[in-house]
Coordinates of C-alpha atoms in Angstrom, one line a residue:
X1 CA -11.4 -30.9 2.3
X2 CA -12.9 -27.4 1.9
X3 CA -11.9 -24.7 3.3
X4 CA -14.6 -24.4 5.9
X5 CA -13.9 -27.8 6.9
X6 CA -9.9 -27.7 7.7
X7 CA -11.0 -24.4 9.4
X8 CA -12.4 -26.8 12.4
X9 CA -8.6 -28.0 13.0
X10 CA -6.9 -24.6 12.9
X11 CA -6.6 -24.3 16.9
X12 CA -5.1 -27.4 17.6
X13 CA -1.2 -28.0 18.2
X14 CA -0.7 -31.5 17.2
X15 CA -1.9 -32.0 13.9
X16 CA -1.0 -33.9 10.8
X17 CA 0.4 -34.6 8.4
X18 CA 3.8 -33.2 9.5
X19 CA 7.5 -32.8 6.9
X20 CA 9.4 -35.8 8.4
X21 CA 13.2 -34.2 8.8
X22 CA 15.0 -37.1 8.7
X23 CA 18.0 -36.1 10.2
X24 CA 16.3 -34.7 13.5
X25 CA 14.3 -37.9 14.1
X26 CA 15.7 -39.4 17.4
X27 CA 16.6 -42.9 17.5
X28 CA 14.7 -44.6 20.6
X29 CA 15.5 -47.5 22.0
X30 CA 11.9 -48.5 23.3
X31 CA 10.7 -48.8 19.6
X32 CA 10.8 -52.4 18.2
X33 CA 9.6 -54.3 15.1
X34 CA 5.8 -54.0 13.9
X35 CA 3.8 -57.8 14.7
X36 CA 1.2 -58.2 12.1
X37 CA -1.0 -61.0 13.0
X38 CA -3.8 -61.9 10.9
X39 CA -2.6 -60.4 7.8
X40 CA -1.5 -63.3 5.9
X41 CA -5.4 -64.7 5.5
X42 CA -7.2 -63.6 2.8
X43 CA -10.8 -62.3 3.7
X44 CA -13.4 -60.2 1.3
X45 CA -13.4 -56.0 1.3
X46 CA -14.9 -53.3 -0.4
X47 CA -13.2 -50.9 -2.5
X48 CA -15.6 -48.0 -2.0
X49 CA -15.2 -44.5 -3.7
X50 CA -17.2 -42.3 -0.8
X51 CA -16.9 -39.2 -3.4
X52 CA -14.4 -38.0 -0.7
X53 CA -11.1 -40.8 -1.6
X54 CA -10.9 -44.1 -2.1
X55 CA -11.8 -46.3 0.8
X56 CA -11.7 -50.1 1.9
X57 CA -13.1 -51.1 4.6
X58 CA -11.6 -54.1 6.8
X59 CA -13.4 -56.6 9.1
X60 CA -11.1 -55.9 12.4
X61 CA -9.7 -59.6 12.0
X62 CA -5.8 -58.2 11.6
X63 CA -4.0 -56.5 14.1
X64 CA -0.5 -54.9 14.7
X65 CA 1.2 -54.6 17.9
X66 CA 4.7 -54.1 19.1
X67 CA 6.6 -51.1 17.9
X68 CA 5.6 -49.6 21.7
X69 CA 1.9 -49.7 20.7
X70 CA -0.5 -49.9 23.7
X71 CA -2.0 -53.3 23.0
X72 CA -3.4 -54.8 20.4
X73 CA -4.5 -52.4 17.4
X74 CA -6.9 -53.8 14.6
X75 CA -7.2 -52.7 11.3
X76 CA -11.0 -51.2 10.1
X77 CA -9.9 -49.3 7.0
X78 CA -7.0 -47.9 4.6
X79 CA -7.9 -45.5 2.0
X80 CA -5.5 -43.4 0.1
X81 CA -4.6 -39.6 -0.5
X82 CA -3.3 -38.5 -4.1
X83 CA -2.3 -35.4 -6.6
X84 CA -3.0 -35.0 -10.0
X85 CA -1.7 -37.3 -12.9
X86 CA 0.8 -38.6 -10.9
X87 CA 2.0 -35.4 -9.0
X88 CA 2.7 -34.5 -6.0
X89 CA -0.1 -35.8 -3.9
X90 CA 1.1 -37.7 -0.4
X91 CA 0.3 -36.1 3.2
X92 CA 3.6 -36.4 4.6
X93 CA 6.5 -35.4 3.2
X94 CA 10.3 -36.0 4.0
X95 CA 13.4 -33.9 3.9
X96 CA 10.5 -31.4 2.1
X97 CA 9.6 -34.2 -0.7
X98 CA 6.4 -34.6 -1.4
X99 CA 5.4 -38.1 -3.1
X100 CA 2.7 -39.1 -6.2
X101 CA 0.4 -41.1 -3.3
X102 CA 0.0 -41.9 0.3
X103 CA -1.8 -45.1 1.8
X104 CA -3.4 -45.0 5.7
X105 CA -4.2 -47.7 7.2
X106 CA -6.2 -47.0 10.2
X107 CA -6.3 -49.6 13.3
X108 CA -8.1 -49.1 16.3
X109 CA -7.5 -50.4 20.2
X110 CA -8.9 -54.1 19.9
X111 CA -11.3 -52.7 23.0
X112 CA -12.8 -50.1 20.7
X113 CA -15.7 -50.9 17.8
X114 CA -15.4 -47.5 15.6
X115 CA -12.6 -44.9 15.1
X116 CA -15.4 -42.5 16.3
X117 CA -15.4 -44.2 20.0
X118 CA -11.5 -44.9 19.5
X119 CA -10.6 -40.8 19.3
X120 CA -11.8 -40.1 22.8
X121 CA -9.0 -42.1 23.9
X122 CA -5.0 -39.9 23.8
X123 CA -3.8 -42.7 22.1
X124 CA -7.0 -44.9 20.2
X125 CA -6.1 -44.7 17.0
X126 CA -2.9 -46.0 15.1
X127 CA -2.2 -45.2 11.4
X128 CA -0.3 -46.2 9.0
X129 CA 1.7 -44.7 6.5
X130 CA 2.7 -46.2 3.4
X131 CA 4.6 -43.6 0.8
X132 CA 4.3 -44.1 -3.1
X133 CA 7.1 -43.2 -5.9
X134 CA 6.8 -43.6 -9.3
X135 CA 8.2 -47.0 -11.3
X136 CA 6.0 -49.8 -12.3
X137 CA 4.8 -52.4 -10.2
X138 CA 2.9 -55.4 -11.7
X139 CA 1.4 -56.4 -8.5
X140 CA -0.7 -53.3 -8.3
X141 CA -2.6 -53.8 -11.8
X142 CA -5.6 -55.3 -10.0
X143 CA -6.1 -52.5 -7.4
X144 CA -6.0 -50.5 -10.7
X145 CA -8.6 -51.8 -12.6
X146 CA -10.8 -52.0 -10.0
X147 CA -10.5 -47.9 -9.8
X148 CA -12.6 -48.0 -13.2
X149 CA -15.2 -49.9 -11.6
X150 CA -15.7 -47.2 -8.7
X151 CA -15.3 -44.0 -11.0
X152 CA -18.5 -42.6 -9.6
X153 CA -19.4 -43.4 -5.9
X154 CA -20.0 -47.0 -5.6
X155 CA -18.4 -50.8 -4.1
X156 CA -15.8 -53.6 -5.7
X157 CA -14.8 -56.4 -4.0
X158 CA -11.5 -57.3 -3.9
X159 CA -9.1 -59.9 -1.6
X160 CA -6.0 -57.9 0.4
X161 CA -3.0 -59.9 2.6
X162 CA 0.0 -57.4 4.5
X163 CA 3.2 -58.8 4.8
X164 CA 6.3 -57.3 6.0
X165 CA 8.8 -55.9 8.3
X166 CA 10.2 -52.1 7.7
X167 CA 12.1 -49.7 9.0
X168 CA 9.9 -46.5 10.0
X169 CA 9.6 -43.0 11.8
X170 CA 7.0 -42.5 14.7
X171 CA 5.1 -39.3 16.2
X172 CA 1.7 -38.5 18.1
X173 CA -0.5 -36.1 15.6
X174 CA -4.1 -36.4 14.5
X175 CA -6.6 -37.6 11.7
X176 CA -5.8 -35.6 8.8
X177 CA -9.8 -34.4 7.8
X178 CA -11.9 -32.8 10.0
X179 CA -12.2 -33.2 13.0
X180 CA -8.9 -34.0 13.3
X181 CA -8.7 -35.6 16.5
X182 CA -5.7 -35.8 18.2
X183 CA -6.1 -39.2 18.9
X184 CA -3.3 -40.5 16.4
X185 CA 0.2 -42.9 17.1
X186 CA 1.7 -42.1 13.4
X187 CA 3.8 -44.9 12.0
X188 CA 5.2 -43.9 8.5
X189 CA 7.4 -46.4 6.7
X190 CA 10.7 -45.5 5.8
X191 CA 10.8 -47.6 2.8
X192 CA 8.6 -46.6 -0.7
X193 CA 6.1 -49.0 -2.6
X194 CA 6.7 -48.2 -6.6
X195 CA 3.9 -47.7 -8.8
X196 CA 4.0 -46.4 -12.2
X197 CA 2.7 -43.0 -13.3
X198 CA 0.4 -44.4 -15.4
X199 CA -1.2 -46.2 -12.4
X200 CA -1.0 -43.7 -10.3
X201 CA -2.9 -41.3 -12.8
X202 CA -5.6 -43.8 -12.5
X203 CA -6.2 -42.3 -9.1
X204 CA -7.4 -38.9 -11.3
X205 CA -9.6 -40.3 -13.3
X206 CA -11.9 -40.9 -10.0
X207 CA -15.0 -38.2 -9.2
X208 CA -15.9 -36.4 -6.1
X209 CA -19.2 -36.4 -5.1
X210 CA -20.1 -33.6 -6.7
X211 CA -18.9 -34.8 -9.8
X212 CA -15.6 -33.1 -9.9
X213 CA -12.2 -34.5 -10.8
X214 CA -10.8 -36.3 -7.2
X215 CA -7.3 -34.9 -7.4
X216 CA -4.8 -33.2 -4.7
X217 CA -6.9 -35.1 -2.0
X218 CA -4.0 -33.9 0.7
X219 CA -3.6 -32.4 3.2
X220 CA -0.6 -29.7 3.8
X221 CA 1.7 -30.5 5.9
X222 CA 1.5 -28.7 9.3
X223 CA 3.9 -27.9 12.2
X224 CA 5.6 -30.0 14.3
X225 CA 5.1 -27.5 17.0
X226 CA 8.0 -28.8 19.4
X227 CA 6.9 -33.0 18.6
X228 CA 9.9 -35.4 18.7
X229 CA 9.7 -37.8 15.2
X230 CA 11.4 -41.1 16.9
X231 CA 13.1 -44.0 14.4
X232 CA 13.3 -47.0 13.9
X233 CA 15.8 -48.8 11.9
X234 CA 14.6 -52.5 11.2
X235 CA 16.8 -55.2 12.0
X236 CA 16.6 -57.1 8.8
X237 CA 17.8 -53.8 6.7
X238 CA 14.4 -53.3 4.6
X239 CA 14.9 -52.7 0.9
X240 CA 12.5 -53.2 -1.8
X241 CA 14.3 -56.2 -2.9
X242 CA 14.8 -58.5 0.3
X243 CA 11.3 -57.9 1.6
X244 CA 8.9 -57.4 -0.7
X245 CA 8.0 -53.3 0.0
X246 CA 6.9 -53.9 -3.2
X247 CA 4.2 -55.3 -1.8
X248 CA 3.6 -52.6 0.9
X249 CA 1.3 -53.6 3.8
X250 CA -1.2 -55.1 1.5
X251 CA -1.1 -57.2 -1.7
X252 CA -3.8 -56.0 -3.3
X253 CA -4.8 -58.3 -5.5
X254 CA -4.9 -62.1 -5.0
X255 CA -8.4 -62.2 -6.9
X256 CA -10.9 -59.5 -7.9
X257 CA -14.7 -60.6 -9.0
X258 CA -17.7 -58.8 -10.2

């Protein structure tokens, strides 16, 4: 975002991203595991570079609930927020680390047809947040490929399925570009999805509108301004290993097609 643009979110007291302090997040027992329903069928979406980030757009057919969510929530987008060649480059951060990449994946309240009508509501939008580190992950080389095919604005198709149960920390906060509504239920997983740096530098190779080099597409972290960060500590102790993090959210790549 320019400037000029992050200048329209300057007065407001609950933005995001925030620096997750792990040790002053407060266990509460009212959060519970994360339902996904819907996630496990595979249905068509567009891998679209906007000349802003990269963007998919999802048919509303998933939804999470649970973890003290209001209802329903279905998922009408993720797109992703990066540095340069594998840098620094996630929103949030934790204990002050910043990581190579950050996935959002943004669900609305099942009432709502468009994150635009969902922000009116306190509490319309849900996001969330999937960290990156670097080591190489096999399972990601279709996602990857794709990215050549979007280089300049432009579609791919690809298939996406989210599995999973994690461990994560939750806050109120906002959208992170402009307007930055404070309309947001932040979920961030604890847990980290591996990619390697080579993949991740993929990412740089994409262009802005304008035809600049799409790097640092971030925004910095802002203050907590007196918000409690709550816990959650899944039951079934998530490691990369006994549930398939590696997977993140979304498995990205049952079958890509021209």
């Amino acid at each position: 975002c320019s400037s000029l643009q992050l200048g329209l979110c300057e007065l407001s007291l609950t933005e995001s991203p925030i620096n997750i302090v792990t040790q002053r997040a407060v266990t509460e027992g009212t959060l519970t595991p994360l339902t996904f329903r819907g996630y496990q069928d595979m249905f068509d979406s567009i891998i679209t570079n906007n000349g802003h980030t990269v963007k998919v757009n999802l048919s509303g057919h998933a939804l999470v609930e649970g973890g003290d969510l209001q209802g329903p929530y279905k998922a009408v987008e993720f797109h992703f927020h990066w540095g340069r060649k594998g840098g620094p480059g996630s929103e949030h951060t934790v204990d002050g680390q910043q990581f190579p990449m950050e996935m959002h994946i943004v669900h609305i309240k099942d009432k709502y047809s468009s994150v635009s009508e969902a922000v009116a509501d306190p509490s319309g939008v849900a996001v969330l947040g999937v960290l990156y580190q670097v080591s190489r992950n096999k399972k990601y080389e279709t996602l990857i490929n794709a990215l050549a095919k979007v280089t300049q604005q432009g579609n791919f198709n690809t298939f996406i399925v989210p599995k999973g149960q994690y461990s994560y920390f939750r806050y109120t906060g906002s959208l992170t570009t402009p307007d930055c509504a404070e309309s947001v239920i932040w979920t961030v997983l604890e847990n980290t999805v591996h990619l390697s740096k080579q993949q991740l530098s993929a990412f740089s190779d994409l262009m802005f509108g304008n035809g600049s080099t799409m790097v640092e597409t971030f925004r910095p972290v802002q203050p907590l301004n007196n918000r409690r960060v709550l816990y959650y500590s899944g039951c079934n102790a998530a490691t990369v290993s006994n549930i398939l993090v590696i997977n993140t959210v979304l498995t990205m790549l049952l079958t890509v097609w021209e």
